[in-house]
PDB file of C-alpha atoms in Angstrom:
ATOM      1  CA  UNK T   1     110.856  81.711  96.525  1.00  0.00           C
ATOM      2  CA  UNK T   2     107.168  82.424  96.036  1.00  0.00           C
ATOM      3  CA  UNK T   3     105.975  82.059  92.452  1.00  0.00           C
ATOM      4  CA  UNK T   4     102.884  83.864  91.239  1.00  0.00           C
ATOM      5  CA  UNK T   5     101.857  83.014  87.674  1.00  0.00           C
ATOM      6  CA  UNK T   6      98.964  84.002  85.404  1.00  0.00           C
ATOM      7  CA  UNK T   7      98.322  83.782  81.669  1.00  0.00           C
ATOM      8  CA  UNK T   8      95.717  85.343  79.466  1.00  0.00           C
ATOM      9  CA  UNK T   9      94.560  86.052  75.942  1.00  0.00           C
ATOM     10  CA  UNK T  10      94.527  89.638  74.686  1.00  0.00           C
ATOM     11  CA  UNK T  11      92.536  90.647  71.612  1.00  0.00           C
ATOM     12  CA  UNK T  12      95.342  92.839  70.278  1.00  0.00           C
ATOM     13  CA  UNK T  13      98.651  92.260  68.490  1.00  0.00           C
ATOM     14  CA  UNK T  14     101.883  91.945  70.494  1.00  0.00           C
ATOM     15  CA  UNK T  15     103.071  95.388  69.319  1.00  0.00           C
ATOM     16  CA  UNK T  16     100.073  97.075  70.958  1.00  0.00           C
ATOM     17  CA  UNK T  17     100.423  95.060  74.174  1.00  0.00           C
ATOM     18  CA  UNK T  18     104.154  95.831  74.285  1.00  0.00           C
ATOM     19  CA  UNK T  19     103.416  99.523  73.934  1.00  0.00           C
ATOM     20  CA  UNK T  20     101.261  99.395  77.061  1.00  0.00           C
ATOM     21  CA  UNK T  21     103.834  97.367  79.013  1.00  0.00           C
ATOM     22  CA  UNK T  22     106.627  99.785  78.059  1.00  0.00           C
ATOM     23  CA  UNK T  23     104.553 102.848  79.028  1.00  0.00           C
ATOM     24  CA  UNK T  24     105.822 102.916  82.606  1.00  0.00           C
ATOM     25  CA  UNK T  25     103.735 105.820  83.896  1.00  0.00           C
ATOM     26  CA  UNK T  26     100.662 104.466  82.117  1.00  0.00           C
ATOM     27  CA  UNK T  27     100.931 101.099  83.857  1.00  0.00           C
ATOM     28  CA  UNK T  28      99.201 102.503  86.941  1.00  0.00           C
ATOM     29  CA  UNK T  29      96.046 102.590  84.773  1.00  0.00           C
ATOM     30  CA  UNK T  30      95.929  98.792  84.498  1.00  0.00           C
ATOM     31  CA  UNK T  31      97.941  97.454  87.448  1.00  0.00           C
ATOM     32  CA  UNK T  32      95.293  97.087  90.115  1.00  0.00           C
ATOM     33  CA  UNK T  33      97.672  97.540  93.061  1.00  0.00           C
ATOM     34  CA  UNK T  34      99.860 100.348  91.609  1.00  0.00           C
ATOM     35  CA  UNK T  35      99.097 103.925  92.616  1.00  0.00           C
ATOM     36  CA  UNK T  36     102.005 105.569  90.768  1.00  0.00           C
ATOM     37  CA  UNK T  37     104.902 104.582  88.538  1.00  0.00           C
ATOM     38  CA  UNK T  38     107.863 106.789  87.561  1.00  0.00           C
ATOM     39  CA  UNK T  39     111.059 106.245  85.610  1.00  0.00           C
ATOM     40  CA  UNK T  40     114.235 106.936  87.575  1.00  0.00           C
ATOM     41  CA  UNK T  41     116.780 108.729  85.403  1.00  0.00           C
ATOM     42  CA  UNK T  42     116.854 109.490  81.696  1.00  0.00           C
ATOM     43  CA  UNK T  43     116.802 105.928  80.318  1.00  0.00           C
ATOM     44  CA  UNK T  44     113.211 104.940  79.516  1.00  0.00           C
ATOM     45  CA  UNK T  45     113.675 101.629  77.731  1.00  0.00           C
ATOM     46  CA  UNK T  46     116.020  98.701  77.478  1.00  0.00           C
ATOM     47  CA  UNK T  47     118.147  96.775  79.938  1.00  0.00           C
ATOM     48  CA  UNK T  48     119.162  98.963  82.860  1.00  0.00           C
ATOM     49  CA  UNK T  49     116.028 101.151  82.912  1.00  0.00           C
ATOM     50  CA  UNK T  50     115.042 101.807  86.526  1.00  0.00           C
ATOM     51  CA  UNK T  51     111.466 102.338  87.669  1.00  0.00           C
ATOM     52  CA  UNK T  52     109.818 103.111  91.000  1.00  0.00           C
ATOM     53  CA  UNK T  53     106.244 102.041  91.652  1.00  0.00           C
ATOM     54  CA  UNK T  54     104.132 102.655  94.706  1.00  0.00           C
ATOM     55  CA  UNK T  55     101.780  99.743  95.278  1.00  0.00           C
ATOM     56  CA  UNK T  56      99.123  99.123  97.861  1.00  0.00           C
ATOM     57  CA  UNK T  57      99.107  95.717  99.501  1.00  0.00           C
ATOM     58  CA  UNK T  58      96.401  95.186 102.112  1.00  0.00           C
ATOM     59  CA  UNK T  59      96.001  98.971 102.271  1.00  0.00           C
ATOM     60  CA  UNK T  60      99.689  99.591 102.994  1.00  0.00           C
ATOM     61  CA  UNK T  61     101.750 101.632 100.508  1.00  0.00           C
ATOM     62  CA  UNK T  62     104.990  99.907  99.499  1.00  0.00           C
ATOM     63  CA  UNK T  63     107.693 101.397  97.293  1.00  0.00           C
ATOM     64  CA  UNK T  64     108.872  98.937  94.653  1.00  0.00           C
ATOM     65  CA  UNK T  65     112.094  99.816  92.794  1.00  0.00           C
ATOM     66  CA  UNK T  66     112.836  97.706  89.733  1.00  0.00           C
ATOM     67  CA  UNK T  67     115.589  97.429  87.142  1.00  0.00           C
ATOM     68  CA  UNK T  68     114.901  96.048  83.663  1.00  0.00           C
ATOM     69  CA  UNK T  69     117.017  92.921  83.117  1.00  0.00           C
ATOM     70  CA  UNK T  70     115.599  91.719  79.771  1.00  0.00           C
ATOM     71  CA  UNK T  71     114.089  93.792  76.973  1.00  0.00           C
ATOM     72  CA  UNK T  72     112.956  91.993  73.838  1.00  0.00           C
ATOM     73  CA  UNK T  73     110.304  94.210  72.207  1.00  0.00           C
ATOM     74  CA  UNK T  74     107.014  92.442  71.571  1.00  0.00           C
ATOM     75  CA  UNK T  75     108.413  89.270  73.240  1.00  0.00           C
ATOM     76  CA  UNK T  76     109.770  89.604  76.776  1.00  0.00           C
ATOM     77  CA  UNK T  77     110.108  92.242  79.464  1.00  0.00           C
ATOM     78  CA  UNK T  78     111.849  91.237  82.681  1.00  0.00           C
ATOM     79  CA  UNK T  79     112.549  93.273  85.793  1.00  0.00           C
ATOM     80  CA  UNK T  80     114.315  92.661  89.070  1.00  0.00           C
ATOM     81  CA  UNK T  81     112.376  93.910  92.110  1.00  0.00           C
ATOM     82  CA  UNK T  82     114.993  95.356  94.489  1.00  0.00           C
ATOM     83  CA  UNK T  83     113.045  96.260  97.631  1.00  0.00           C
ATOM     84  CA  UNK T  84     113.059  94.784 101.105  1.00  0.00           C
ATOM     85  CA  UNK T  85     109.461  93.609 100.860  1.00  0.00           C
ATOM     86  CA  UNK T  86     109.211  92.948  97.127  1.00  0.00           C
ATOM     87  CA  UNK T  87     112.404  91.280  95.819  1.00  0.00           C
ATOM     88  CA  UNK T  88     113.148  88.959  92.948  1.00  0.00           C
ATOM     89  CA  UNK T  89     112.641  88.626  89.198  1.00  0.00           C
ATOM     90  CA  UNK T  90     109.379  89.112  87.351  1.00  0.00           C
ATOM     91  CA  UNK T  91     108.584  88.946  83.659  1.00  0.00           C
ATOM     92  CA  UNK T  92     106.001  89.236  80.933  1.00  0.00           C
ATOM     93  CA  UNK T  93     106.227  86.944  77.904  1.00  0.00           C
ATOM     94  CA  UNK T  94     104.177  87.748  74.827  1.00  0.00           C
ATOM     95  CA  UNK T  95     103.375  85.136  72.205  1.00  0.00           C
ATOM     96  CA  UNK T  96     101.467  85.913  69.013  1.00  0.00           C
ATOM     97  CA  UNK T  97      98.259  83.950  68.502  1.00  0.00           C
ATOM     98  CA  UNK T  98      97.122  84.873  65.031  1.00  0.00           C
ATOM     99  CA  UNK T  99      96.529  88.622  65.280  1.00  0.00           C
ATOM    100  CA  UNK T 100      96.158  88.424  69.074  1.00  0.00           C
ATOM    101  CA  UNK T 101      98.523  87.899  72.003  1.00  0.00           C
ATOM    102  CA  UNK T 102      98.977  85.317  74.709  1.00  0.00           C
ATOM    103  CA  UNK T 103     100.541  86.956  77.758  1.00  0.00           C
ATOM    104  CA  UNK T 104     102.278  85.085  80.552  1.00  0.00           C
ATOM    105  CA  UNK T 105     103.066  87.030  83.739  1.00  0.00           C
ATOM    106  CA  UNK T 106     105.376  85.528  86.378  1.00  0.00           C
ATOM    107  CA  UNK T 107     106.545  87.016  89.681  1.00  0.00           C
ATOM    108  CA  UNK T 108     109.273  84.941  91.392  1.00  0.00           C
ATOM    109  CA  UNK T 109     109.522  86.803  94.670  1.00  0.00           C
ATOM    110  CA  UNK T 110     111.851  86.223  97.584  1.00  0.00           C
ATOM    111  CA  UNK T 111     109.703  86.765 100.650  1.00  0.00           C
ATOM    112  CA  UNK T 112     111.124  88.493 103.707  1.00  0.00           C
ATOM    113  CA  UNK T 113     111.364  86.608 107.023  1.00  0.00           C
ATOM    114  CA  UNK T 114     112.907  83.403 105.658  1.00  0.00           C
ATOM    115  CA  UNK T 115     110.815  80.255 106.193  1.00  0.00           C
ATOM    116  CA  UNK T 116     107.947  82.243 107.694  1.00  0.00           C
ATOM    117  CA  UNK T 117     107.861  84.380 104.541  1.00  0.00           C
ATOM    118  CA  UNK T 118     107.880  81.246 102.359  1.00  0.00           C
ATOM    119  CA  UNK T 119     104.820  79.954 104.197  1.00  0.00           C
ATOM    120  CA  UNK T 120     103.149  83.341 103.849  1.00  0.00           C
ATOM    121  CA  UNK T 121     103.912  83.354 100.135  1.00  0.00           C
ATOM    122  CA  UNK T 122     102.151  80.022  99.696  1.00  0.00           C
ATOM    123  CA  UNK T 123      99.166  81.249 101.703  1.00  0.00           C
ATOM    124  CA  UNK T 124      98.954  84.428  99.628  1.00  0.00           C
ATOM    125  CA  UNK T 125      99.285  82.727  96.229  1.00  0.00           C
ATOM    126  CA  UNK T 126      95.552  82.707  95.416  1.00  0.00           C
ATOM    127  CA  UNK T 127      94.828  86.336  96.422  1.00  0.00           C
ATOM    128  CA  UNK T 128      97.983  87.675  94.736  1.00  0.00           C
ATOM    129  CA  UNK T 129      97.228  85.764  91.543  1.00  0.00           C
ATOM    130  CA  UNK T 130      93.675  87.149  91.652  1.00  0.00           C
ATOM    131  CA  UNK T 131      95.126  90.693  91.681  1.00  0.00           C
ATOM    132  CA  UNK T 132      97.395  89.775  88.757  1.00  0.00           C
ATOM    133  CA  UNK T 133      94.409  88.335  86.832  1.00  0.00           C
ATOM    134  CA  UNK T 134      92.403  91.519  87.441  1.00  0.00           C
ATOM    135  CA  UNK T 135      95.365  93.594  86.230  1.00  0.00           C
ATOM    136  CA  UNK T 136      95.731  91.397  83.157  1.00  0.00           C
ATOM    137  CA  UNK T 137      92.018  91.880  82.392  1.00  0.00           C
ATOM    138  CA  UNK T 138      92.440  95.668  82.626  1.00  0.00           C
ATOM    139  CA  UNK T 139      95.510  95.503  80.366  1.00  0.00           C
ATOM    140  CA  UNK T 140      93.543  93.410  77.846  1.00  0.00           C
ATOM    141  CA  UNK T 141      90.676  95.918  77.871  1.00  0.00           C
ATOM    142  CA  UNK T 142      93.054  98.842  77.291  1.00  0.00           C
ATOM    143  CA  UNK T 143      94.826  97.006  74.465  1.00  0.00           C
ATOM    144  CA  UNK T 144      91.504  96.176  72.779  1.00  0.00           C
ATOM    145  CA  UNK T 145      90.342  99.815  73.072  1.00  0.00           C
ATOM    146  CA  UNK T 146      93.563 101.144  71.580  1.00  0.00           C
ATOM    147  CA  UNK T 147      92.867  99.361  68.313  1.00  0.00           C
TER     148      UNK T 147
END
């Protein structure tokens, strides 16, 4: 398992941050590596919602299909990445801090290629977490603007 973990402070209430997280198609505006995000099927929220994102990793487009496994509005959103390259659980946890939000973002990914993938995951921790931090900064900026 390769764990990628970032936290940040957002100058907006949890309800506003949640609204951005739950806006699947809009997430391509703040996720640095996402080029498109679409909902698969009619269900748009709650456990069982399925989403397909196209992300660019090192210039290569990868399709990432996810299923929502936890949905606690304004508190926790968890998905299960189901692809060959990107697999495993990931989640956002929101905690109120006065009128603002602390956001924790964790990706617990199962790398392909067994032990070799585990080593690669450790080597990629810093650059992947940098992408997550940049995405979190964009999310924070959007949440602050929306107010």
